[in-house]
Structure formats: C-alpha cells, structure tokens
JSON list of C-alpha atoms in Angstrom, two decimals:
[
{"chain": "A", "resi": 1, "resn": "UNK", "atom": "CA", "xyz": [244.28, 125.31, 2.72]},
{"chain": "A", "resi": 2, "resn": "UNK", "atom": "CA", "xyz": [241.27, 127.50, 1.89]},
{"chain": "A", "resi": 3, "resn": "UNK", "atom": "CA", "xyz": [241.05, 126.03, -1.60]},
{"chain": "A", "resi": 4, "resn": "UNK", "atom": "CA", "xyz": [238.76, 123.25, -0.36]},
{"chain": "A", "resi": 5, "resn": "UNK", "atom": "CA", "xyz": [235.93, 124.32, 1.92]},
{"chain": "A", "resi": 6, "resn": "UNK", "atom": "CA", "xyz": [233.18, 122.42, 3.66]},
{"chain": "A", "resi": 7, "resn": "UNK", "atom": "CA", "xyz": [229.90, 123.58, 5.16]},
{"chain": "A", "resi": 8, "resn": "UNK", "atom": "CA", "xyz": [228.74, 123.23, 7.82]},
{"chain": "A", "resi": 9, "resn": "UNK", "atom": "CA", "xyz": [231.80, 122.63, 10.01]},
{"chain": "A", "resi": 10, "resn": "UNK", "atom": "CA", "xyz": [229.72, 121.19, 12.82]},
{"chain": "A", "resi": 11, "resn": "UNK", "atom": "CA", "xyz": [226.20, 119.83, 12.83]},
{"chain": "A", "resi": 12, "resn": "UNK", "atom": "CA", "xyz": [223.94, 118.18, 15.36]},
{"chain": "A", "resi": 13, "resn": "UNK", "atom": "CA", "xyz": [220.84, 116.47, 14.03]},
{"chain": "A", "resi": 14, "resn": "UNK", "atom": "CA", "xyz": [218.26, 113.94, 15.10]},
{"chain": "A", "resi": 15, "resn": "UNK", "atom": "CA", "xyz": [217.65, 110.40, 13.93]},
{"chain": "A", "resi": 16, "resn": "UNK", "atom": "CA", "xyz": [215.56, 110.32, 10.77]},
{"chain": "A", "resi": 17, "resn": "UNK", "atom": "CA", "xyz": [216.40, 113.83, 9.60]},
{"chain": "A", "resi": 18, "resn": "UNK", "atom": "CA", "xyz": [217.77, 114.57, 6.16]},
{"chain": "A", "resi": 19, "resn": "UNK", "atom": "CA", "xyz": [221.05, 116.39, 6.11]},
{"chain": "A", "resi": 20, "resn": "UNK", "atom": "CA", "xyz": [223.34, 117.69, 3.40]},
{"chain": "A", "resi": 21, "resn": "UNK", "atom": "CA", "xyz": [227.05, 118.37, 3.68]},
{"chain": "A", "resi": 22, "resn": "UNK", "atom": "CA", "xyz": [228.58, 120.60, 1.04]},
{"chain": "A", "resi": 23, "resn": "UNK", "atom": "CA", "xyz": [232.04, 120.81, -0.43]},
{"chain": "A", "resi": 24, "resn": "UNK", "atom": "CA", "xyz": [233.43, 123.50, -2.71]},
{"chain": "A", "resi": 25, "resn": "UNK", "atom": "CA", "xyz": [236.86, 123.85, -4.27]},
{"chain": "A", "resi": 26, "resn": "UNK", "atom": "CA", "xyz": [238.70, 126.56, -6.15]},
{"chain": "A", "resi": 27, "resn": "UNK", "atom": "CA", "xyz": [241.65, 124.37, -7.15]},
{"chain": "A", "resi": 28, "resn": "UNK", "atom": "CA", "xyz": [240.20, 123.58, -10.57]},
{"chain": "A", "resi": 29, "resn": "UNK", "atom": "CA", "xyz": [240.45, 119.86, -9.87]},
{"chain": "A", "resi": 30, "resn": "UNK", "atom": "CA", "xyz": [238.16, 117.46, -11.69]},
{"chain": "A", "resi": 31, "resn": "UNK", "atom": "CA", "xyz": [238.11, 114.69, -9.10]},
{"chain": "A", "resi": 32, "resn": "UNK", "atom": "CA", "xyz": [236.28, 114.91, -5.79]},
{"chain": "A", "resi": 33, "resn": "UNK", "atom": "CA", "xyz": [235.80, 112.47, -2.93]},
{"chain": "A", "resi": 34, "resn": "UNK", "atom": "CA", "xyz": [233.86, 112.06, 0.30]},
{"chain": "A", "resi": 35, "resn": "UNK", "atom": "CA", "xyz": [235.41, 110.21, 3.24]},
{"chain": "A", "resi": 36, "resn": "UNK", "atom": "CA", "xyz": [234.26, 109.33, 6.67]},
{"chain": "A", "resi": 37, "resn": "UNK", "atom": "CA", "xyz": [236.69, 109.19, 9.61]},
{"chain": "A", "resi": 38, "resn": "UNK", "atom": "CA", "xyz": [236.01, 107.19, 12.75]},
{"chain": "A", "resi": 39, "resn": "UNK", "atom": "CA", "xyz": [238.51, 106.68, 15.58]},
{"chain": "A", "resi": 40, "resn": "UNK", "atom": "CA", "xyz": [240.72, 103.67, 14.89]},
{"chain": "A", "resi": 41, "resn": "UNK", "atom": "CA", "xyz": [239.33, 103.11, 11.40]},
{"chain": "A", "resi": 42, "resn": "UNK", "atom": "CA", "xyz": [241.20, 105.62, 9.33]},
{"chain": "A", "resi": 43, "resn": "UNK", "atom": "CA", "xyz": [239.48, 107.22, 6.37]},
{"chain": "A", "resi": 44, "resn": "UNK", "atom": "CA", "xyz": [236.83, 105.28, 4.50]},
{"chain": "A", "resi": 45, "resn": "UNK", "atom": "CA", "xyz": [235.70, 106.26, 1.02]},
{"chain": "A", "resi": 46, "resn": "UNK", "atom": "CA", "xyz": [231.97, 106.92, 0.73]},
{"chain": "A", "resi": 47, "resn": "UNK", "atom": "CA", "xyz": [231.59, 108.21, -2.86]},
{"chain": "A", "resi": 48, "resn": "UNK", "atom": "CA", "xyz": [233.83, 109.67, -5.52]},
{"chain": "A", "resi": 49, "resn": "UNK", "atom": "CA", "xyz": [233.39, 111.56, -8.76]},
{"chain": "A", "resi": 50, "resn": "UNK", "atom": "CA", "xyz": [235.93, 111.91, -11.57]},
{"chain": "A", "resi": 51, "resn": "UNK", "atom": "CA", "xyz": [233.96, 114.57, -13.41]},
{"chain": "A", "resi": 52, "resn": "UNK", "atom": "CA", "xyz": [230.55, 116.22, -13.35]},
{"chain": "A", "resi": 53, "resn": "UNK", "atom": "CA", "xyz": [228.71, 113.30, -14.94]},
{"chain": "A", "resi": 54, "resn": "UNK", "atom": "CA", "xyz": [230.59, 110.58, -13.11]},
{"chain": "A", "resi": 55, "resn": "UNK", "atom": "CA", "xyz": [229.50, 109.26, -9.69]},
{"chain": "A", "resi": 56, "resn": "UNK", "atom": "CA", "xyz": [230.88, 106.09, -8.09]},
{"chain": "A", "resi": 57, "resn": "UNK", "atom": "CA", "xyz": [230.24, 104.26, -4.87]},
{"chain": "A", "resi": 58, "resn": "UNK", "atom": "CA", "xyz": [233.07, 103.78, -2.43]},
{"chain": "A", "resi": 59, "resn": "UNK", "atom": "CA", "xyz": [233.54, 101.26, 0.36]},
{"chain": "A", "resi": 60, "resn": "UNK", "atom": "CA", "xyz": [230.68, 102.44, 2.59]},
{"chain": "A", "resi": 61, "resn": "UNK", "atom": "CA", "xyz": [228.02, 104.11, 0.41]},
{"chain": "A", "resi": 62, "resn": "UNK", "atom": "CA", "xyz": [224.94, 102.60, 2.07]},
{"chain": "A", "resi": 63, "resn": "UNK", "atom": "CA", "xyz": [222.80, 105.31, 3.68]},
{"chain": "A", "resi": 64, "resn": "UNK", "atom": "CA", "xyz": [224.49, 108.09, 1.70]},
{"chain": "A", "resi": 65, "resn": "UNK", "atom": "CA", "xyz": [223.94, 109.79, -1.64]},
{"chain": "A", "resi": 66, "resn": "UNK", "atom": "CA", "xyz": [225.88, 112.46, -3.51]},
{"chain": "A", "resi": 67, "resn": "UNK", "atom": "CA", "xyz": [225.38, 115.15, -6.11]},
{"chain": "A", "resi": 68, "resn": "UNK", "atom": "CA", "xyz": [228.04, 116.77, -8.30]},
{"chain": "A", "resi": 69, "resn": "UNK", "atom": "CA", "xyz": [226.37, 120.06, -9.13]},
{"chain": "A", "resi": 70, "resn": "UNK", "atom": "CA", "xyz": [229.38, 121.51, -10.91]},
{"chain": "A", "resi": 71, "resn": "UNK", "atom": "CA", "xyz": [233.05, 120.74, -11.26]},
{"chain": "A", "resi": 72, "resn": "UNK", "atom": "CA", "xyz": [233.69, 122.76, -8.11]},
{"chain": "A", "resi": 73, "resn": "UNK", "atom": "CA", "xyz": [230.86, 121.41, -5.94]},
{"chain": "A", "resi": 74, "resn": "UNK", "atom": "CA", "xyz": [230.20, 117.96, -4.50]},
{"chain": "A", "resi": 75, "resn": "UNK", "atom": "CA", "xyz": [227.48, 117.40, -1.89]},
{"chain": "A", "resi": 76, "resn": "UNK", "atom": "CA", "xyz": [226.91, 114.47, 0.42]},
{"chain": "A", "resi": 77, "resn": "UNK", "atom": "CA", "xyz": [223.42, 113.69, 1.70]},
{"chain": "A", "resi": 78, "resn": "UNK", "atom": "CA", "xyz": [222.19, 111.51, 4.50]},
{"chain": "A", "resi": 79, "resn": "UNK", "atom": "CA", "xyz": [218.56, 110.85, 3.57]},
{"chain": "A", "resi": 80, "resn": "UNK", "atom": "CA", "xyz": [217.57, 109.57, 7.01]},
{"chain": "A", "resi": 81, "resn": "UNK", "atom": "CA", "xyz": [220.34, 110.05, 9.53]},
{"chain": "A", "resi": 82, "resn": "UNK", "atom": "CA", "xyz": [221.07, 107.37, 12.12]},
{"chain": "A", "resi": 83, "resn": "UNK", "atom": "CA", "xyz": [223.34, 107.52, 15.19]},
{"chain": "A", "resi": 84, "resn": "UNK", "atom": "CA", "xyz": [226.07, 105.33, 13.71]},
{"chain": "A", "resi": 85, "resn": "UNK", "atom": "CA", "xyz": [226.58, 107.97, 11.04]},
{"chain": "A", "resi": 86, "resn": "UNK", "atom": "CA", "xyz": [228.05, 110.17, 13.74]},
{"chain": "A", "resi": 87, "resn": "UNK", "atom": "CA", "xyz": [231.57, 110.83, 12.46]},
{"chain": "A", "resi": 88, "resn": "UNK", "atom": "CA", "xyz": [233.98, 113.33, 10.97]},
{"chain": "A", "resi": 89, "resn": "UNK", "atom": "CA", "xyz": [233.41, 113.79, 7.24]},
{"chain": "A", "resi": 90, "resn": "UNK", "atom": "CA", "xyz": [236.07, 114.98, 4.84]},
{"chain": "A", "resi": 91, "resn": "UNK", "atom": "CA", "xyz": [235.83, 116.09, 1.26]},
{"chain": "A", "resi": 92, "resn": "UNK", "atom": "CA", "xyz": [238.93, 115.82, -0.93]},
{"chain": "A", "resi": 93, "resn": "UNK", "atom": "CA", "xyz": [239.96, 116.79, -4.45]},
{"chain": "A", "resi": 94, "resn": "UNK", "atom": "CA", "xyz": [242.62, 115.70, -6.90]},
{"chain": "A", "resi": 95, "resn": "UNK", "atom": "CA", "xyz": [243.71, 116.58, -10.41]},
{"chain": "A", "resi": 96, "resn": "UNK", "atom": "CA", "xyz": [243.69, 113.91, -13.10]},
{"chain": "A", "resi": 97, "resn": "UNK", "atom": "CA", "xyz": [246.28, 115.83, -15.07]},
{"chain": "A", "resi": 98, "resn": "UNK", "atom": "CA", "xyz": [249.01, 115.60, -12.49]},
{"chain": "A", "resi": 99, "resn": "UNK", "atom": "CA", "xyz": [249.92, 113.47, -9.52]},
{"chain": "A", "resi": 100, "resn": "UNK", "atom": "CA", "xyz": [247.31, 111.70, -7.52]},
{"chain": "A", "resi": 101, "resn": "UNK", "atom": "CA", "xyz": [247.72, 113.88, -4.44]},
{"chain": "A", "resi": 102, "resn": "UNK", "atom": "CA", "xyz": [244.42, 114.39, -2.70]},
{"chain": "A", "resi": 103, "resn": "UNK", "atom": "CA", "xyz": [243.76, 117.70, -0.93]},
{"chain": "A", "resi": 104, "resn": "UNK", "atom": "CA", "xyz": [241.37, 117.57, 1.97]},
{"chain": "A", "resi": 105, "resn": "UNK", "atom": "CA", "xyz": [238.83, 120.06, 3.21]},
{"chain": "A", "resi": 106, "resn": "UNK", "atom": "CA", "xyz": [238.67, 121.06, 6.90]},
{"chain": "A", "resi": 107, "resn": "UNK", "atom": "CA", "xyz": [236.07, 118.44, 7.76]},
{"chain": "A", "resi": 108, "resn": "UNK", "atom": "CA", "xyz": [232.50, 118.43, 9.05]},
{"chain": "A", "resi": 109, "resn": "UNK", "atom": "CA", "xyz": [231.85, 117.01, 12.49]},
{"chain": "A", "resi": 110, "resn": "UNK", "atom": "CA", "xyz": [228.39, 115.39, 12.51]},
{"chain": "A", "resi": 111, "resn": "UNK", "atom": "CA", "xyz": [226.52, 114.20, 15.59]},
{"chain": "A", "resi": 112, "resn": "UNK", "atom": "CA", "xyz": [223.30, 112.24, 15.11]},
{"chain": "A", "resi": 113, "resn": "UNK", "atom": "CA", "xyz": [221.21, 111.96, 18.27]},
{"chain": "B", "resi": 1, "resn": "UNK", "atom": "CA", "xyz": [239.48, 95.61, -2.98]},
{"chain": "B", "resi": 2, "resn": "UNK", "atom": "CA", "xyz": [242.75, 96.85, -1.58]},
{"chain": "B", "resi": 3, "resn": "UNK", "atom": "CA", "xyz": [243.42, 96.20, 2.12]},
{"chain": "B", "resi": 4, "resn": "UNK", "atom": "CA", "xyz": [246.03, 98.31, 3.90]},
{"chain": "B", "resi": 5, "resn": "UNK", "atom": "CA", "xyz": [247.23, 97.39, 7.36]},
{"chain": "B", "resi": 6, "resn": "UNK", "atom": "CA", "xyz": [249.22, 99.84, 9.46]},
{"chain": "B", "resi": 7, "resn": "UNK", "atom": "CA", "xyz": [251.34, 99.24, 12.56]},
{"chain": "B", "resi": 8, "resn": "UNK", "atom": "CA", "xyz": [251.73, 100.27, 15.28]},
{"chain": "B", "resi": 9, "resn": "UNK", "atom": "CA", "xyz": [248.49, 102.02, 16.17]},
{"chain": "B", "resi": 10, "resn": "UNK", "atom": "CA", "xyz": [250.29, 104.18, 18.73]},
{"chain": "B", "resi": 11, "resn": "UNK", "atom": "CA", "xyz": [253.95, 105.15, 19.01]},
{"chain": "B", "resi": 12, "resn": "UNK", "atom": "CA", "xyz": [255.66, 107.15, 21.73]},
{"chain": "B", "resi": 13, "resn": "UNK", "atom": "CA", "xyz": [259.22, 108.34, 21.14]},
{"chain": "B", "resi": 14, "resn": "UNK", "atom": "CA", "xyz": [261.69, 110.54, 22.94]},
{"chain": "B", "resi": 15, "resn": "UNK", "atom": "CA", "xyz": [262.45, 113.81, 21.23]},
{"chain": "B", "resi": 16, "resn": "UNK", "atom": "CA", "xyz": [265.43, 113.35, 18.96]},
{"chain": "B", "resi": 17, "resn": "UNK", "atom": "CA", "xyz": [264.84, 109.63, 18.44]},
{"chain": "B", "resi": 18, "resn": "UNK", "atom": "CA", "xyz": [263.56, 108.03, 15.24]},
{"chain": "B", "resi": 19, "resn": "UNK", "atom": "CA", "xyz": [260.05, 106.80, 14.53]},
{"chain": "B", "resi": 20, "resn": "UNK", "atom": "CA", "xyz": [259.09, 104.07, 12.08]},
{"chain": "B", "resi": 21, "resn": "UNK", "atom": "CA", "xyz": [255.60, 103.20, 10.88]},
{"chain": "B", "resi": 22, "resn": "UNK", "atom": "CA", "xyz": [254.96, 100.18, 8.69]},
{"chain": "B", "resi": 23, "resn": "UNK", "atom": "CA", "xyz": [252.17, 99.39, 6.27]},
{"chain": "B", "resi": 24, "resn": "UNK", "atom": "CA", "xyz": [251.33, 96.34, 4.20]},
{"chain": "B", "resi": 25, "resn": "UNK", "atom": "CA", "xyz": [249.02, 96.19, 1.21]},
{"chain": "B", "resi": 26, "resn": "UNK", "atom": "CA", "xyz": [247.21, 93.31, -0.44]},
{"chain": "B", "resi": 27, "resn": "UNK", "atom": "CA", "xyz": [246.88, 94.23, -4.11]},
{"chain": "B", "resi": 28, "resn": "UNK", "atom": "CA", "xyz": [250.06, 93.80, -6.12]},
{"chain": "B", "resi": 29, "resn": "UNK", "atom": "CA", "xyz": [248.65, 96.19, -8.76]},
{"chain": "B", "resi": 30, "resn": "UNK", "atom": "CA", "xyz": [248.89, 99.13, -6.34]},
{"chain": "B", "resi": 31, "resn": "UNK", "atom": "CA", "xyz": [251.43, 101.61, -7.60]},
{"chain": "B", "resi": 32, "resn": "UNK", "atom": "CA", "xyz": [251.11, 104.79, -5.53]},
{"chain": "B", "resi": 33, "resn": "UNK", "atom": "CA", "xyz": [251.75, 105.06, -1.79]},
{"chain": "B", "resi": 34, "resn": "UNK", "atom": "CA", "xyz": [251.21, 108.41, -0.04]},
{"chain": "B", "resi": 35, "resn": "UNK", "atom": "CA", "xyz": [251.58, 109.27, 3.62]},
{"chain": "B", "resi": 36, "resn": "UNK", "atom": "CA", "xyz": [249.33, 111.83, 5.29]},
{"chain": "B", "resi": 37, "resn": "UNK", "atom": "CA", "xyz": [249.79, 113.65, 8.58]},
{"chain": "B", "resi": 38, "resn": "UNK", "atom": "CA", "xyz": [246.80, 114.81, 10.58]},
{"chain": "B", "resi": 39, "resn": "UNK", "atom": "CA", "xyz": [247.38, 117.14, 13.49]},
{"chain": "B", "resi": 40, "resn": "UNK", "atom": "CA", "xyz": [244.77, 117.34, 16.21]},
{"chain": "B", "resi": 41, "resn": "UNK", "atom": "CA", "xyz": [241.60, 118.96, 14.90]},
{"chain": "B", "resi": 42, "resn": "UNK", "atom": "CA", "xyz": [243.06, 119.50, 11.44]},
{"chain": "B", "resi": 43, "resn": "UNK", "atom": "CA", "xyz": [242.68, 117.98, 8.00]},
{"chain": "B", "resi": 44, "resn": "UNK", "atom": "CA", "xyz": [245.00, 115.25, 6.68]},
{"chain": "B", "resi": 45, "resn": "UNK", "atom": "CA", "xyz": [247.87, 116.66, 4.64]},
{"chain": "B", "resi": 46, "resn": "UNK", "atom": "CA", "xyz": [250.26, 114.86, 2.33]},
{"chain": "B", "resi": 47, "resn": "UNK", "atom": "CA", "xyz": [253.81, 114.74, 3.68]},
{"chain": "B", "resi": 48, "resn": "UNK", "atom": "CA", "xyz": [255.51, 112.35, 1.27]},
{"chain": "B", "resi": 49, "resn": "UNK", "atom": "CA", "xyz": [254.62, 109.81, -1.38]},
{"chain": "B", "resi": 50, "resn": "UNK", "atom": "CA", "xyz": [256.32, 107.11, -3.41]},
{"chain": "B", "resi": 51, "resn": "UNK", "atom": "CA", "xyz": [255.56, 105.28, -6.62]},
{"chain": "B", "resi": 52, "resn": "UNK", "atom": "CA", "xyz": [256.17, 101.65, -7.37]},
{"chain": "B", "resi": 53, "resn": "UNK", "atom": "CA", "xyz": [259.12, 102.33, -9.66]},
{"chain": "B", "resi": 54, "resn": "UNK", "atom": "CA", "xyz": [261.12, 103.81, -6.76]},
{"chain": "B", "resi": 55, "resn": "UNK", "atom": "CA", "xyz": [262.45, 102.01, -3.70]},
{"chain": "B", "resi": 56, "resn": "UNK", "atom": "CA", "xyz": [263.13, 104.95, -1.43]},
{"chain": "B", "resi": 57, "resn": "UNK", "atom": "CA", "xyz": [262.39, 108.65, -1.24]},
{"chain": "B", "resi": 58, "resn": "UNK", "atom": "CA", "xyz": [263.63, 111.21, 1.23]},
{"chain": "B", "resi": 59, "resn": "UNK", "atom": "CA", "xyz": [262.56, 114.73, 2.19]},
{"chain": "B", "resi": 60, "resn": "UNK", "atom": "CA", "xyz": [264.60, 116.29, 4.98]},
{"chain": "B", "resi": 61, "resn": "UNK", "atom": "CA", "xyz": [263.81, 114.31, 8.15]},
{"chain": "B", "resi": 62, "resn": "UNK", "atom": "CA", "xyz": [261.24, 111.99, 6.61]},
{"chain": "B", "resi": 63, "resn": "UNK", "atom": "CA", "xyz": [261.77, 109.08, 4.27]},
{"chain": "B", "resi": 64, "resn": "UNK", "atom": "CA", "xyz": [259.65, 106.35, 2.80]},
{"chain": "B", "resi": 65, "resn": "UNK", "atom": "CA", "xyz": [260.80, 102.93, 1.65]},
{"chain": "B", "resi": 66, "resn": "UNK", "atom": "CA", "xyz": [258.90, 100.48, -0.52]},
{"chain": "B", "resi": 67, "resn": "UNK", "atom": "CA", "xyz": [259.36, 96.73, -0.89]},
{"chain": "B", "resi": 68, "resn": "UNK", "atom": "CA", "xyz": [257.14, 95.64, -3.77]},
{"chain": "B", "resi": 69, "resn": "UNK", "atom": "CA", "xyz": [258.00, 91.97, -3.41]},
{"chain": "B", "resi": 70, "resn": "UNK", "atom": "CA", "xyz": [256.88, 91.86, 0.18]},
{"chain": "B", "resi": 71, "resn": "UNK", "atom": "CA", "xyz": [254.11, 94.43, -0.43]},
{"chain": "B", "resi": 72, "resn": "UNK", "atom": "CA", "xyz": [255.06, 96.71, 2.39]},
{"chain": "B", "resi": 73, "resn": "UNK", "atom": "CA", "xyz": [256.19, 100.29, 2.79]},
{"chain": "B", "resi": 74, "resn": "UNK", "atom": "CA", "xyz": [257.41, 102.28, 5.74]},
{"chain": "B", "resi": 75, "resn": "UNK", "atom": "CA", "xyz": [257.67, 105.87, 6.95]},
{"chain": "B", "resi": 76, "resn": "UNK", "atom": "CA", "xyz": [260.81, 106.89, 8.79]},
{"chain": "B", "resi": 77, "resn": "UNK", "atom": "CA", "xyz": [261.04, 110.11, 10.80]},
{"chain": "B", "resi": 78, "resn": "UNK", "atom": "CA", "xyz": [264.48, 110.99, 12.13]},
{"chain": "B", "resi": 79, "resn": "UNK", "atom": "CA", "xyz": [265.39, 113.47, 14.88]},
{"chain": "B", "resi": 80, "resn": "UNK", "atom": "CA", "xyz": [261.79, 113.70, 16.01]},
{"chain": "B", "resi": 81, "resn": "UNK", "atom": "CA", "xyz": [260.49, 117.02, 17.29]},
{"chain": "B", "resi": 82, "resn": "UNK", "atom": "CA", "xyz": [257.36, 117.93, 19.29]},
{"chain": "B", "resi": 83, "resn": "UNK", "atom": "CA", "xyz": [255.68, 119.19, 16.10]},
{"chain": "B", "resi": 84, "resn": "UNK", "atom": "CA", "xyz": [255.91, 115.66, 14.69]},
{"chain": "B", "resi": 85, "resn": "UNK", "atom": "CA", "xyz": [253.22, 114.59, 17.18]},
{"chain": "B", "resi": 86, "resn": "UNK", "atom": "CA", "xyz": [250.17, 113.74, 15.06]},
{"chain": "B", "resi": 87, "resn": "UNK", "atom": "CA", "xyz": [248.25, 110.88, 13.50]},
{"chain": "B", "resi": 88, "resn": "UNK", "atom": "CA", "xyz": [249.93, 109.44, 10.40]},
{"chain": "B", "resi": 89, "resn": "UNK", "atom": "CA", "xyz": [248.04, 107.55, 7.71]},
{"chain": "B", "resi": 90, "resn": "UNK", "atom": "CA", "xyz": [249.48, 105.42, 4.96]},
{"chain": "B", "resi": 91, "resn": "UNK", "atom": "CA", "xyz": [247.49, 104.74, 1.80]},
{"chain": "B", "resi": 92, "resn": "UNK", "atom": "CA", "xyz": [247.71, 102.81, -1.44]},
{"chain": "B", "resi": 93, "resn": "UNK", "atom": "CA", "xyz": [246.09, 103.16, -4.83]},
{"chain": "B", "resi": 94, "resn": "UNK", "atom": "CA", "xyz": [246.15, 101.65, -8.28]},
{"chain": "B", "resi": 95, "resn": "UNK", "atom": "CA", "xyz": [245.47, 103.16, -11.68]},
{"chain": "B", "resi": 96, "resn": "UNK", "atom": "CA", "xyz": [241.91, 103.91, -10.50]},
{"chain": "B", "resi": 97, "resn": "UNK", "atom": "CA", "xyz": [243.14, 106.74, -8.24]},
{"chain": "B", "resi": 98, "resn": "UNK", "atom": "CA", "xyz": [241.11, 105.55, -5.26]},
{"chain": "B", "resi": 99, "resn": "UNK", "atom": "CA", "xyz": [243.07, 105.68, -2.05]},
{"chain": "B", "resi": 100, "resn": "UNK", "atom": "CA", "xyz": [242.72, 102.88, 0.52]},
{"chain": "B", "resi": 101, "resn": "UNK", "atom": "CA", "xyz": [243.91, 104.13, 3.90]},
{"chain": "B", "resi": 102, "resn": "UNK", "atom": "CA", "xyz": [245.47, 102.37, 6.85]},
{"chain": "B", "resi": 103, "resn": "UNK", "atom": "CA", "xyz": [243.86, 102.84, 10.26]},
{"chain": "B", "resi": 104, "resn": "UNK", "atom": "CA", "xyz": [246.43, 105.41, 11.38]},
{"chain": "B", "resi": 105, "resn": "UNK", "atom": "CA", "xyz": [249.29, 105.67, 13.87]},
{"chain": "B", "resi": 106, "resn": "UNK", "atom": "CA", "xyz": [249.18, 108.17, 16.70]},
{"chain": "B", "resi": 107, "resn": "UNK", "atom": "CA", "xyz": [252.72, 109.44, 17.25]},
{"chain": "B", "resi": 108, "resn": "UNK", "atom": "CA", "xyz": [253.60, 111.21, 20.48]},
{"chain": "B", "resi": 109, "resn": "UNK", "atom": "CA", "xyz": [256.99, 112.86, 20.81]},
{"chain": "B", "resi": 110, "resn": "UNK", "atom": "CA", "xyz": [258.02, 113.20, 24.47]},
{"chain": "B", "resi": 111, "resn": "UNK", "atom": "CA", "xyz": [260.10, 116.22, 25.40]}
]
C-alpha cells in the first residue's frame, strides 16, 4: 500500500541523539497516528492527530513529540533517544468520513545504541 | 482506558484445520472491533471488522463473532492454509476512534 509512506525505513542512532521519523500519505485522510510495536506487546499508540491543528497524546507519549505539518504529513520526534526506544514504529491514517479502518505505513525500524 | 486481552499468544494448527483467537475488552462503550493480520516483515492490514450492532460477520474463510454481554470477540479461520501464517491482532475502539490493540497471536500453519 504505497499510499502511506514512512522515512527512513531503518535507522541506527546513538543515545542522546535527536531523531525524526516522517510519515506521508496520499489517501486524503484527515486522521493520522503513530504507534510503536514491541515483541509481545502489540501496537501502542504514541500520538494521534484528527486534523492539522489537533494533536493528542496516546498511551506512551513520554519521550516523544509530533508535528502535523500538513494534512498529509505527520512527523514523530525523539528529542533525546534512549535504548528502550528501540522498536518498530508505524504510522497509520484513517478517514473521519467513513469507517474507522486504519491504514498502516511500512514501518520504521529504529535501533538506539 | 480500554484494555484488550488476546489469547492465545501462539497457535499452531495443521493445514486444513480451524484456528480460533479470542479477545476480551474492558470498556462496555467500545463499539468497533477490527482484526489485523501482520505477515513477517510487513505492515498490519485489516482483514475483517465488526460493529457492536452485529453479532457475527463472515468473509470467505474468516469470521468474527461478538458477545457484547460478556465483552469478548473472536476470530475464526477455517480450512487454514500456509498463507494464513502470520501475527493477528485484535483491537477495540469507542466513538473516539482510538484503537486499543491486543498483544497479538502468532499463528503457524503446519503443512
């Protein structure tokens, strides 16, 4: 599903570094989400945005921040990365005008050393 | 917030047999219950969903049932095939459109 893209796909960084993960979508959806996936823990919601001026914390927002630059773009930042932020990160989108189906991007695999 | 528990965490079935995954949720206001399939190295993709005004929904070899009174819902896969091997996630949401996911079930279909 090339409608939701994430960059980079893989990233290795060091403790204390600032890193930004980017998500873009061409689906025209107004809602966007950032999730973190760890083995055995499923998908945990970090932040979500229902439109450009709306930003909300999810279950595990500590240590993360987001920016909704446009309806099609939603970025996740780690201001000072730490090793336990090593995980697989997914962006997702949904359309408020129809069903609540969320469409996921391909994921970004992040390793913090 | 909503708490979704999913069982079992792993499931191994013989090709052609059925697989059942069960989830329970805590918030009686939840009204939307999707199931996602994640193949190895891929993104989660919706395979079926059900709303609280429906008790059962079927799509070819997969079906989902919902028991609102008991607050649980289940995914049923019949005539399993090797391509059904994946991690399956259940989820629940309310009017706020935030999905709370279960921890996932790794299904392995043995040839």
